[in-house]
Short mmCIF file of C-alpha atoms in Angstrom, two decimals:
data_model
loop_
_atom_site.label_atom_id
_atom_site.label_comp_id
_atom_site.label_asym_id
_atom_site.label_seq_id
_atom_site.Cartn_x
_atom_site.Cartn_y
_atom_site.Cartn_z
CA UNK T 1 43.20 6.96 162.60
CA UNK T 2 44.08 9.70 160.21
CA UNK T 3 47.80 9.09 159.99
CA UNK T 4 48.38 8.71 156.27
CA UNK T 5 50.44 6.15 154.41
CA UNK T 6 53.53 7.76 152.97
CA UNK T 7 54.71 7.61 149.36
CA UNK T 8 58.44 8.15 149.13
CA UNK T 9 60.35 8.57 145.89
CA UNK T 10 63.94 7.44 146.22
CA UNK T 11 66.84 9.00 144.41
CA UNK T 12 69.99 6.96 144.04
CA UNK T 13 72.64 9.63 143.66
CA UNK T 14 76.04 8.91 142.18
CA UNK T 15 78.62 11.69 141.83
CA UNK T 16 75.83 14.26 141.94
CA UNK T 17 73.45 12.60 139.42
CA UNK T 18 70.42 10.39 139.92
CA UNK T 19 70.89 6.88 138.57
CA UNK T 20 68.83 3.71 138.64
CA UNK T 21 69.64 0.07 138.12
CA UNK T 22 67.97 -3.31 138.21
CA UNK T 23 68.72 -5.60 141.17
CA UNK T 24 71.39 -3.12 142.25
CA UNK T 25 73.39 -3.20 138.94
CA UNK T 26 73.10 -1.84 135.34
CA UNK T 27 73.02 1.84 136.24
CA UNK T 28 71.28 4.37 133.99
CA UNK T 29 71.23 8.16 134.31
CA UNK T 30 67.86 9.43 135.55
CA UNK T 31 68.42 13.16 136.01
CA UNK T 32 69.35 16.03 138.32
CA UNK T 33 68.57 15.34 142.00
CA UNK T 34 67.45 18.85 142.89
CA UNK T 35 65.15 19.07 139.89
CA UNK T 36 63.64 15.66 140.55
CA UNK T 37 63.17 16.53 144.22
CA UNK T 38 61.23 19.64 143.22
CA UNK T 39 59.01 17.68 140.84
CA UNK T 40 58.24 15.06 143.45
CA UNK T 41 57.44 17.71 146.03
CA UNK T 42 54.95 19.28 143.62
CA UNK T 43 53.39 15.89 142.93
CA UNK T 44 52.70 15.47 146.64
CA UNK T 45 55.54 13.18 147.72
CA UNK T 46 55.40 12.79 151.50
CA UNK T 47 59.12 12.46 151.89
CA UNK T 48 62.24 11.90 149.85
CA UNK T 49 65.07 9.47 150.27
CA UNK T 50 68.53 10.10 148.81
CA UNK T 51 70.91 7.22 148.68
CA UNK T 52 74.49 8.19 147.96
CA UNK T 53 76.04 5.43 145.88
CA UNK T 54 79.16 7.40 144.97
CA UNK T 55 82.30 5.36 144.97
CA UNK T 56 84.70 8.28 145.49
CA UNK T 57 85.42 10.76 148.26
CA UNK T 58 84.77 13.56 145.75
CA UNK T 59 81.37 12.04 145.07
CA UNK T 60 80.58 12.10 148.79
CA UNK T 61 81.50 15.77 149.05
CA UNK T 62 79.21 16.46 146.11
CA UNK T 63 76.44 14.74 148.08
CA UNK T 64 76.70 17.27 150.92
CA UNK T 65 76.20 20.03 148.32
CA UNK T 66 73.21 18.19 146.85
CA UNK T 67 71.68 17.85 150.33
CA UNK T 68 72.15 21.58 150.95
CA UNK T 69 70.57 22.48 147.61
CA UNK T 70 67.57 20.23 148.23
CA UNK T 71 67.12 21.44 151.81
CA UNK T 72 66.95 25.05 150.65
CA UNK T 73 64.06 24.34 148.35
CA UNK T 74 61.90 21.71 149.96
CA UNK T 75 59.50 21.82 152.89
CA UNK T 76 59.07 18.06 153.19
CA UNK T 77 61.31 15.69 155.15
CA UNK T 78 64.17 13.93 153.54
CA UNK T 79 66.48 11.10 154.44
CA UNK T 80 70.02 10.61 153.26
CA UNK T 81 71.83 7.30 153.26
CA UNK T 82 74.85 5.68 151.70
CA UNK T 83 78.41 5.77 152.99
CA UNK T 84 77.50 6.96 156.48
CA UNK T 85 80.00 5.25 158.76
CA UNK T 86 80.51 7.48 161.76
CA UNK T 87 78.77 9.93 164.05
CA UNK T 88 80.66 12.69 162.21
CA UNK T 89 79.26 11.53 158.86
CA UNK T 90 75.78 11.77 160.39
CA UNK T 91 76.50 15.26 161.71
CA UNK T 92 77.70 16.46 158.32
CA UNK T 93 74.62 15.21 156.52
CA UNK T 94 72.15 16.45 159.14
CA UNK T 95 73.89 19.81 159.30
CA UNK T 96 73.62 20.06 155.53
CA UNK T 97 69.85 19.89 156.00
CA UNK T 98 68.79 16.25 155.94
CA UNK T 99 66.14 15.31 158.48
CA UNK T 100 67.14 11.69 158.88
CA UNK T 101 70.12 9.54 158.06
CA UNK T 102 69.85 5.99 156.83
CA UNK T 103 72.41 3.48 158.07
CA UNK T 104 73.02 0.17 156.34
CA UNK T 105 76.37 -1.64 156.06
CA UNK T 106 78.07 0.39 158.79
CA UNK T 107 75.30 -0.45 161.26
CA UNK T 108 75.47 -4.17 160.51
CA UNK T 109 79.19 -4.21 161.30
CA UNK T 110 78.96 -1.72 164.14
CA UNK T 111 75.45 -1.85 165.64
CA UNK T 112 76.54 0.60 168.31
CA UNK T 113 76.40 3.29 165.64
CA UNK T 114 72.59 3.09 165.82
CA UNK T 115 72.65 3.61 169.58
CA UNK T 116 75.15 6.50 169.34
CA UNK T 117 73.17 8.18 166.57
CA UNK T 118 69.87 7.73 168.35
CA UNK T 119 71.13 9.07 171.65
CA UNK T 120 72.82 12.06 170.02
CA UNK T 121 70.19 13.06 167.44
CA UNK T 122 67.10 11.19 168.62
CA UNK T 123 65.59 8.00 167.24
CA UNK T 124 63.48 9.92 164.75
CA UNK T 125 66.70 10.81 162.88
CA UNK T 126 67.92 7.25 162.54
CA UNK T 127 66.61 5.03 159.77
CA UNK T 128 68.10 1.56 159.51
CA UNK T 129 68.09 0.30 155.94
CA UNK T 130 68.05 -3.45 155.46
CA UNK T 131 68.75 -5.17 152.15
CA UNK T 132 66.99 -8.52 152.31
CA UNK T 133 67.24 -11.61 150.15
CA UNK T 134 65.44 -14.88 150.70
CA UNK T 135 67.63 -17.85 151.61
CA UNK T 136 65.98 -21.13 150.62
CA UNK T 137 68.21 -23.26 152.82
CA UNK T 138 67.64 -21.06 155.83
CA UNK T 139 63.94 -20.66 155.09
CA UNK T 140 64.03 -16.96 155.89
CA UNK T 141 65.51 -13.69 154.66
CA UNK T 142 69.16 -12.89 155.08
CA UNK T 143 70.74 -9.44 155.49
CA UNK T 144 73.07 -8.31 152.71
CA UNK T 145 75.53 -5.44 152.91
CA UNK T 146 77.79 -3.41 150.61
CA UNK T 147 74.95 -2.43 148.28
CA UNK T 148 73.69 -6.00 148.15
CA UNK T 149 77.04 -7.48 147.18
CA UNK T 150 77.88 -9.24 150.42
CA UNK T 151 75.91 -11.88 152.26
CA UNK T 152 75.95 -11.78 156.06
CA UNK T 153 75.15 -14.27 158.78
CA UNK T 154 72.29 -12.16 160.06
CA UNK T 155 68.64 -12.86 159.41
CA UNK T 156 66.41 -9.93 158.57
CA UNK T 157 63.83 -10.38 161.33
CA UNK T 158 66.41 -10.62 164.10
CA UNK T 159 68.36 -7.67 162.76
CA UNK T 160 65.23 -5.53 162.46
CA UNK T 161 64.33 -6.26 166.09
CA UNK T 162 67.86 -5.58 167.26
CA UNK T 163 67.95 -2.30 165.33
CA UNK T 164 64.73 -1.24 167.02
CA UNK T 165 66.14 -2.09 170.44
CA UNK T 166 69.27 -0.05 169.69
CA UNK T 167 67.13 2.99 168.95
CA UNK T 168 66.33 2.97 165.24
CA UNK T 169 63.30 5.14 164.53
CA UNK T 170 62.32 3.47 161.29
CA UNK T 171 63.22 0.52 159.05
CA UNK T 172 63.76 0.97 155.33
CA UNK T 173 63.29 -2.55 154.03
CA UNK T 174 64.45 -3.38 150.51
CA UNK T 175 63.75 -6.71 148.93
CA UNK T 176 66.68 -7.56 146.67
CA UNK T 177 64.59 -10.31 145.10
CA UNK T 178 61.97 -7.80 143.95
CA UNK T 179 64.10 -4.71 143.34
CA UNK T 180 63.75 -3.28 139.85
CA UNK T 181 61.49 -6.11 138.71
CA UNK T 182 58.28 -4.07 138.91
CA UNK T 183 56.25 -7.11 139.92
CA UNK T 184 55.24 -5.67 143.27
CA UNK T 185 56.71 -5.38 146.73
CA UNK T 186 57.74 -8.51 148.61
CA UNK T 187 54.60 -8.72 150.73
CA UNK T 188 55.56 -11.63 152.94
CA UNK T 189 58.89 -10.01 153.82
CA UNK T 190 57.25 -6.64 154.47
CA UNK T 191 54.52 -8.15 156.61
CA UNK T 192 56.96 -10.28 158.60
CA UNK T 193 59.16 -7.29 159.47
CA UNK T 194 56.28 -4.92 160.07
CA UNK T 195 54.81 -7.35 162.58
CA UNK T 196 58.15 -8.00 164.25
CA UNK T 197 58.87 -4.38 165.13
CA UNK T 198 56.84 -1.52 166.57
CA UNK T 199 58.58 1.22 164.57
CA UNK T 200 57.44 2.25 161.08
CA UNK T 201 58.52 0.11 158.15
CA UNK T 202 59.09 1.50 154.66
CA UNK T 203 58.56 -1.13 151.95
CA UNK T 204 60.99 -0.90 149.08
CA UNK T 205 61.83 -2.81 145.92
CA UNK T 206 59.51 -3.96 143.18
CA UNK T 207 56.93 -1.20 142.71
CA UNK T 208 55.58 -1.36 139.17
CA UNK T 209 52.13 0.20 139.39
CA UNK T 210 49.76 1.94 141.81
CA UNK T 211 48.08 -1.30 142.88
CA UNK T 212 51.40 -2.54 144.26
CA UNK T 213 51.40 0.29 146.81
CA UNK T 214 47.94 -0.66 148.00
CA UNK T 215 49.13 -4.25 148.51
CA UNK T 216 52.17 -3.08 150.47
CA UNK T 217 49.92 -1.17 152.86
CA UNK T 218 47.09 -3.68 153.20
CA UNK T 219 48.77 -7.09 152.96
CA UNK T 220 52.31 -5.99 153.73
CA UNK T 221 51.22 -3.75 156.64
CA UNK T 222 53.84 -1.19 155.64
CA UNK T 223 53.67 2.36 156.96
CA UNK T 224 55.27 3.85 153.88
CA UNK T 225 56.35 2.67 150.47
CA UNK T 226 59.30 3.74 148.42
CA UNK T 227 59.92 3.60 144.71
CA UNK T 228 62.42 4.96 142.24
CA UNK T 229 62.32 4.05 138.58
CA UNK T 230 58.55 4.09 138.03
CA UNK T 231 58.58 7.71 139.19
CA UNK T 232 61.82 8.74 137.46
CA UNK T 233 60.74 7.35 134.11
CA UNK T 234 57.25 8.80 134.56
CA UNK T 235 55.50 5.46 134.28
CA UNK T 236 53.28 6.78 137.02
CA UNK T 237 53.33 9.81 139.32
CA UNK T 238 53.03 10.21 143.06
CA UNK T 239 49.69 11.90 142.41
CA UNK T 240 48.38 8.97 140.37
CA UNK T 241 49.43 6.50 143.03
CA UNK T 242 47.70 8.57 145.70
CA UNK T 243 44.51 8.89 143.69
CA UNK T 244 44.41 5.14 143.37
CA UNK T 245 45.02 4.64 147.10
CA UNK T 246 42.33 7.16 147.97
CA UNK T 247 39.90 5.27 145.77
CA UNK T 248 40.80 2.11 147.71
CA UNK T 249 40.05 3.87 150.98
CA UNK T 250 43.68 4.04 152.10
CA UNK T 251 44.42 7.32 153.89
CA UNK T 252 46.88 9.51 151.99
CA UNK T 253 47.72 13.18 152.19
CA UNK B 1 64.70 39.92 163.87
CA UNK B 2 63.77 36.36 164.84
CA UNK B 3 65.93 34.47 167.32
CA UNK B 4 66.50 30.74 167.06
CA UNK B 5 67.70 29.28 170.34
CA UNK B 6 70.86 27.27 169.76
CA UNK B 7 71.42 24.65 172.41
CA UNK B 8 73.44 22.28 170.24
CA UNK B 9 70.61 19.89 169.66
CA UNK B 10 68.34 19.40 166.76
CA UNK B 11 68.39 20.54 163.23
CA UNK B 12 68.49 24.32 163.15
CA UNK B 13 69.12 24.28 159.44
CA UNK B 14 65.63 23.36 158.33
CA UNK B 15 64.00 25.97 160.58
CA UNK B 16 66.40 28.66 159.41
CA UNK B 17 65.92 27.73 155.74
CA UNK B 18 62.15 28.00 156.20
CA UNK B 19 62.56 31.49 157.70
CA UNK B 20 64.76 32.46 154.75
CA UNK B 21 62.09 31.34 152.32
CA UNK B 22 59.58 33.49 154.19
CA UNK B 23 61.92 36.47 153.92
CA UNK B 24 62.54 36.82 157.67
CA UNK B 25 65.79 37.95 159.22
CA UNK B 26 67.02 35.63 161.92
CA UNK B 27 69.93 34.86 164.14
CA UNK B 28 70.94 31.59 165.71
CA UNK B 29 72.36 32.12 169.16
CA UNK B 30 72.74 30.93 172.71
CA UNK B 31 73.67 34.39 173.93
CA UNK B 32 71.27 35.96 176.42
CA UNK B 33 71.66 39.55 175.27
CA UNK B 34 71.28 38.69 171.60
CA UNK B 35 68.22 36.52 172.15
CA UNK B 36 66.48 39.01 174.45
CA UNK B 37 66.85 41.68 171.77
CA UNK B 38 64.99 39.73 169.11
CA UNK B 39 61.32 40.35 168.25
CA UNK B 40 60.30 36.71 168.47
CA UNK B 41 61.94 33.54 169.61
CA UNK B 42 61.83 30.05 168.15
CA UNK B 43 62.78 27.10 170.30
CA UNK B 44 63.44 24.18 167.97
CA UNK B 45 64.04 20.71 169.25
CA UNK B 46 65.07 17.26 168.37
CA UNK B 47 66.45 14.81 170.88
CA UNK B 48 65.55 13.99 174.42
CA UNK B 49 63.73 16.18 176.94
CA UNK B 50 66.27 15.76 179.73
CA UNK B 51 69.32 16.50 177.55
CA UNK B 52 67.53 19.54 176.21
CA UNK B 53 66.69 20.86 179.69
CA UNK B 54 70.33 20.38 180.69
CA UNK B 55 71.56 22.44 177.77
CA UNK B 56 68.87 25.08 177.43
CA UNK B 57 69.52 28.67 178.46
CA UNK B 58 66.51 28.36 180.80
CA UNK B 59 66.76 31.82 182.39
CA UNK B 60 67.02 33.51 179.01
CA UNK B 61 63.88 31.82 177.71
CA UNK B 62 61.90 32.54 180.88
CA UNK B 63 63.00 36.17 180.80
CA UNK B 64 62.04 36.40 177.12
CA UNK B 65 58.63 34.93 177.90
CA UNK B 66 58.03 37.71 180.42
CA UNK B 67 58.56 40.42 177.81
CA UNK B 68 55.32 39.49 176.04
CA UNK B 69 57.09 38.96 172.73
CA UNK B 70 55.98 35.89 170.73
CA UNK B 71 57.69 32.61 171.52
CA UNK B 72 57.26 29.40 169.52
CA UNK B 73 58.42 25.93 170.52
CA UNK B 74 58.62 23.32 167.77
CA UNK B 75 58.35 19.56 168.36
CA UNK B 76 60.50 18.85 171.44
CA UNK B 77 60.66 22.64 171.74
CA UNK B 78 56.90 22.66 172.31
CA UNK B 79 57.13 19.92 174.92
CA UNK B 80 59.80 21.88 176.79
CA UNK B 81 57.29 24.69 177.37
CA UNK B 82 55.20 22.45 179.63
CA UNK B 83 55.67 21.63 183.32
CA UNK B 84 56.96 18.07 183.22
CA UNK B 85 57.81 15.17 180.92
CA UNK B 86 58.04 11.50 181.74
CA UNK B 87 60.88 11.00 179.21
CA UNK B 88 63.89 9.32 180.93
CA UNK B 89 62.24 9.61 184.31
CA UNK B 90 60.17 12.59 185.36
CA UNK B 91 61.88 15.81 184.24
CA UNK B 92 60.86 19.37 184.90
CA UNK B 93 60.24 21.57 181.88
CA UNK B 94 60.12 25.34 181.49
CA UNK B 95 56.63 25.49 182.97
CA UNK B 96 55.45 28.28 180.68
CA UNK B 97 52.32 26.28 179.78
CA UNK B 98 50.25 24.10 182.11
CA UNK B 99 50.35 20.38 181.48
CA UNK B 100 52.60 17.39 181.18
CA UNK B 101 54.22 15.35 178.44
CA UNK B 102 53.80 11.59 178.33
CA UNK B 103 54.82 8.70 176.15
CA UNK B 104 52.40 7.20 173.66
CA UNK B 105 51.30 3.99 175.38
CA UNK B 106 51.44 2.13 172.06
CA UNK B 107 48.39 0.16 173.13
CA UNK B 108 44.75 0.84 172.61
CA UNK B 109 42.11 0.31 175.29
CA UNK B 110 40.87 -2.83 173.56
CA UNK B 111 44.31 -4.44 173.68
CA UNK B 112 45.49 -3.62 170.16
CA UNK B 113 48.90 -2.11 169.56
CA UNK B 114 50.06 0.77 167.42
CA UNK B 115 53.41 2.12 166.32
CA UNK B 116 55.48 4.61 168.23
CA UNK B 117 56.83 7.11 167.13
CA UNK B 118 53.84 8.85 165.63
CA UNK B 119 55.59 9.44 162.34
CA UNK B 120 54.16 10.87 159.17
CA UNK B 121 51.50 13.20 157.85
CA UNK B 122 48.42 13.65 159.98
CA UNK B 123 45.48 15.99 159.75
CA UNK B 124 45.17 19.02 161.99
CA UNK B 125 41.77 19.68 163.56
CA UNK B 126 41.37 23.30 164.53
CA UNK B 127 39.85 23.64 167.99
CA UNK B 128 39.80 27.31 168.79
CA UNK B 129 40.61 30.56 167.01
CA UNK B 130 44.15 31.84 167.25
CA UNK B 131 46.18 34.37 165.31
CA UNK B 132 48.31 31.36 164.30
CA UNK B 133 45.38 29.81 162.42
CA UNK B 134 44.18 33.02 160.79
CA UNK B 135 43.03 32.45 157.19
CA UNK B 136 44.18 28.83 157.24
CA UNK B 137 42.32 25.65 156.38
CA UNK B 138 42.72 22.29 158.07
CA UNK B 139 45.25 20.14 156.24
CA UNK B 140 48.02 17.63 156.82
CA UNK B 141 51.26 18.33 158.67
CA UNK B 142 54.32 16.21 159.38
CA UNK B 143 54.73 14.69 162.84
CA UNK B 144 57.54 12.68 164.32
CA UNK B 145 57.46 12.14 168.08
CA UNK B 146 57.13 9.45 170.74
CA UNK B 147 55.94 11.72 173.55
CA UNK B 148 52.86 13.90 173.43
CA UNK B 149 50.64 16.27 175.37
CA UNK B 150 47.15 14.89 175.83
CA UNK B 151 44.72 17.15 174.02
CA UNK B 152 41.70 16.03 176.03
CA UNK B 153 42.91 17.72 179.21
CA UNK B 154 44.81 20.61 177.74
CA UNK B 155 43.59 24.11 178.58
CA UNK B 156 45.88 25.62 175.99
CA UNK B 157 44.75 23.61 172.96
CA UNK B 158 44.47 25.39 169.60
CA UNK B 159 44.56 22.43 167.22
CA UNK B 160 44.76 18.68 167.69
CA UNK B 161 45.50 15.53 165.74
CA UNK B 162 44.19 12.01 166.17
CA UNK B 163 46.73 9.21 166.54
CA UNK B 164 45.04 6.62 168.74
CA UNK B 165 45.32 9.32 171.40
CA UNK B 166 44.17 12.90 171.15
CA UNK B 167 47.41 14.72 170.43
CA UNK B 168 47.88 18.41 171.23
CA UNK B 169 49.25 19.68 167.92
CA UNK B 170 49.13 23.46 168.28
CA UNK B 171 49.05 24.99 171.75
CA UNK B 172 49.18 28.55 172.97
CA UNK B 173 48.50 30.93 175.79
CA UNK B 174 48.86 34.66 175.32
CA UNK B 175 52.07 35.03 173.34
CA UNK B 176 53.55 31.57 174.08
CA UNK B 177 52.94 28.99 171.34
CA UNK B 178 53.94 25.46 170.50
CA UNK B 179 53.64 23.12 167.54
CA UNK B 180 54.16 19.40 168.04
CA UNK B 181 54.68 18.73 164.33
CA UNK B 182 57.41 20.25 162.16
CA UNK B 183 55.94 23.30 160.38
CA UNK B 184 59.21 23.71 158.46
CA UNK B 185 58.67 20.22 156.98
CA UNK B 186 54.92 20.43 156.51
CA UNK B 187 54.62 21.83 153.02
CA UNK B 188 52.16 24.73 152.44
CA UNK B 189 50.22 24.62 155.70
CA UNK B 190 53.44 24.42 157.69
CA UNK B 191 54.90 27.44 155.94
CA UNK B 192 51.63 29.35 156.38
CA UNK B 193 51.64 28.64 160.14
CA UNK B 194 55.20 29.91 160.43
CA UNK B 195 54.25 32.94 158.39
CA UNK B 196 51.37 33.72 160.78
CA UNK B 197 53.77 33.46 163.70
CA UNK B 198 56.18 35.87 162.01
CA UNK B 199 53.28 38.25 161.37
CA UNK B 200 52.67 38.45 165.12
CA UNK B 201 56.25 39.55 165.65
CA UNK B 202 55.97 42.20 162.94
CA UNK B 203 52.60 43.52 164.15
CA UNK B 204 53.86 43.77 167.68
CA UNK B 205 56.84 45.72 166.46
CA UNK B 206 54.55 48.09 164.52
CA UNK B 207 52.42 48.79 167.61
CA UNK B 208 55.50 49.48 169.64
#
């Protein structure tokens, strides 16, 4: 089939600036979101994800402006997540020009939000983001919320399946164990979730080089892979990653 | 002037921004008189077929179609142009193009399964000449949909894509066109397709 694997740069946006941390902490400034979006578009990014990690209400308002600015310039899809708690929050972000919204903490505590969003905007608009961390005692991955700060009772596989049933169109799966480490995606996690659901899964957390993307697609069975810092700090480019994947016979745009 | 049909569903913003980038004047409206006065109509769409049919200004669109001015349905907007869809039970569409919309089975003939929605960048295969495809080369465009029109029995096929099934990607008959993917989100080829559609509106105006 000629459906290509997607490479998705992710921009963590705080108060209007792109930042990046390691294992969700130690934030560093990584540039202007609109400028980075433009660069990634030119490099052949298939999509963009913006995660709003602003702490303040002012920061959230800034995000709507950022979304508008990006939407005016780009002709590729983009997803916005972070701080989306209500149907109205979804409306505001989609109206500002986002193509999809990503729900995380709010959906865990109010799963009905997925159903409401999907029935109002369509499943294709609703991405459910899951922050996953392996629990040795439990022998499986647990769902974390609040930007990875809070452990929940839910297991990742069950939550992913429930999210699909509620109408999620896609799962954005971040491995907290691998995030920022650049040692590769968590392949067993990615594969487990990808096989548990029939909607696309975006692997996230741990990309360090082009070969990691190939692993995520082949062993991890991911439909898309997301990365932030290796693109922001120009350790590799979307183009380089795609050239590598093409060489490996993986279909890319 | 290009009209974008507003029926309170879908993301009108991305379509309107794309038109702005192409330098086209447009209006977003649900008003019959306003829409009938435009040179070309775009029917965008995100959401479910039945909800859309409930909210659409059906008479306005049918009347517009009779004027011979170009009409373009995008994504769900394309599906609405056909006779029926099996989404949420069998629902009647606008019936401007022959054919029906069905759900991706998600299963191959040999028992394998594949993911639904068809989401991501897929290659367009041009099937027959159309003013929409003028001077364009086959390339990737961005799809996101769970229902599709089967390309293998479509009389109105202009371009198709392969996702386990043969997907009607660009359809058209006379001045009525549809695109299953999102041209406004499909980078250069998407913008070029929209530009060709706009050209039809302009040329028609010049002849008149």
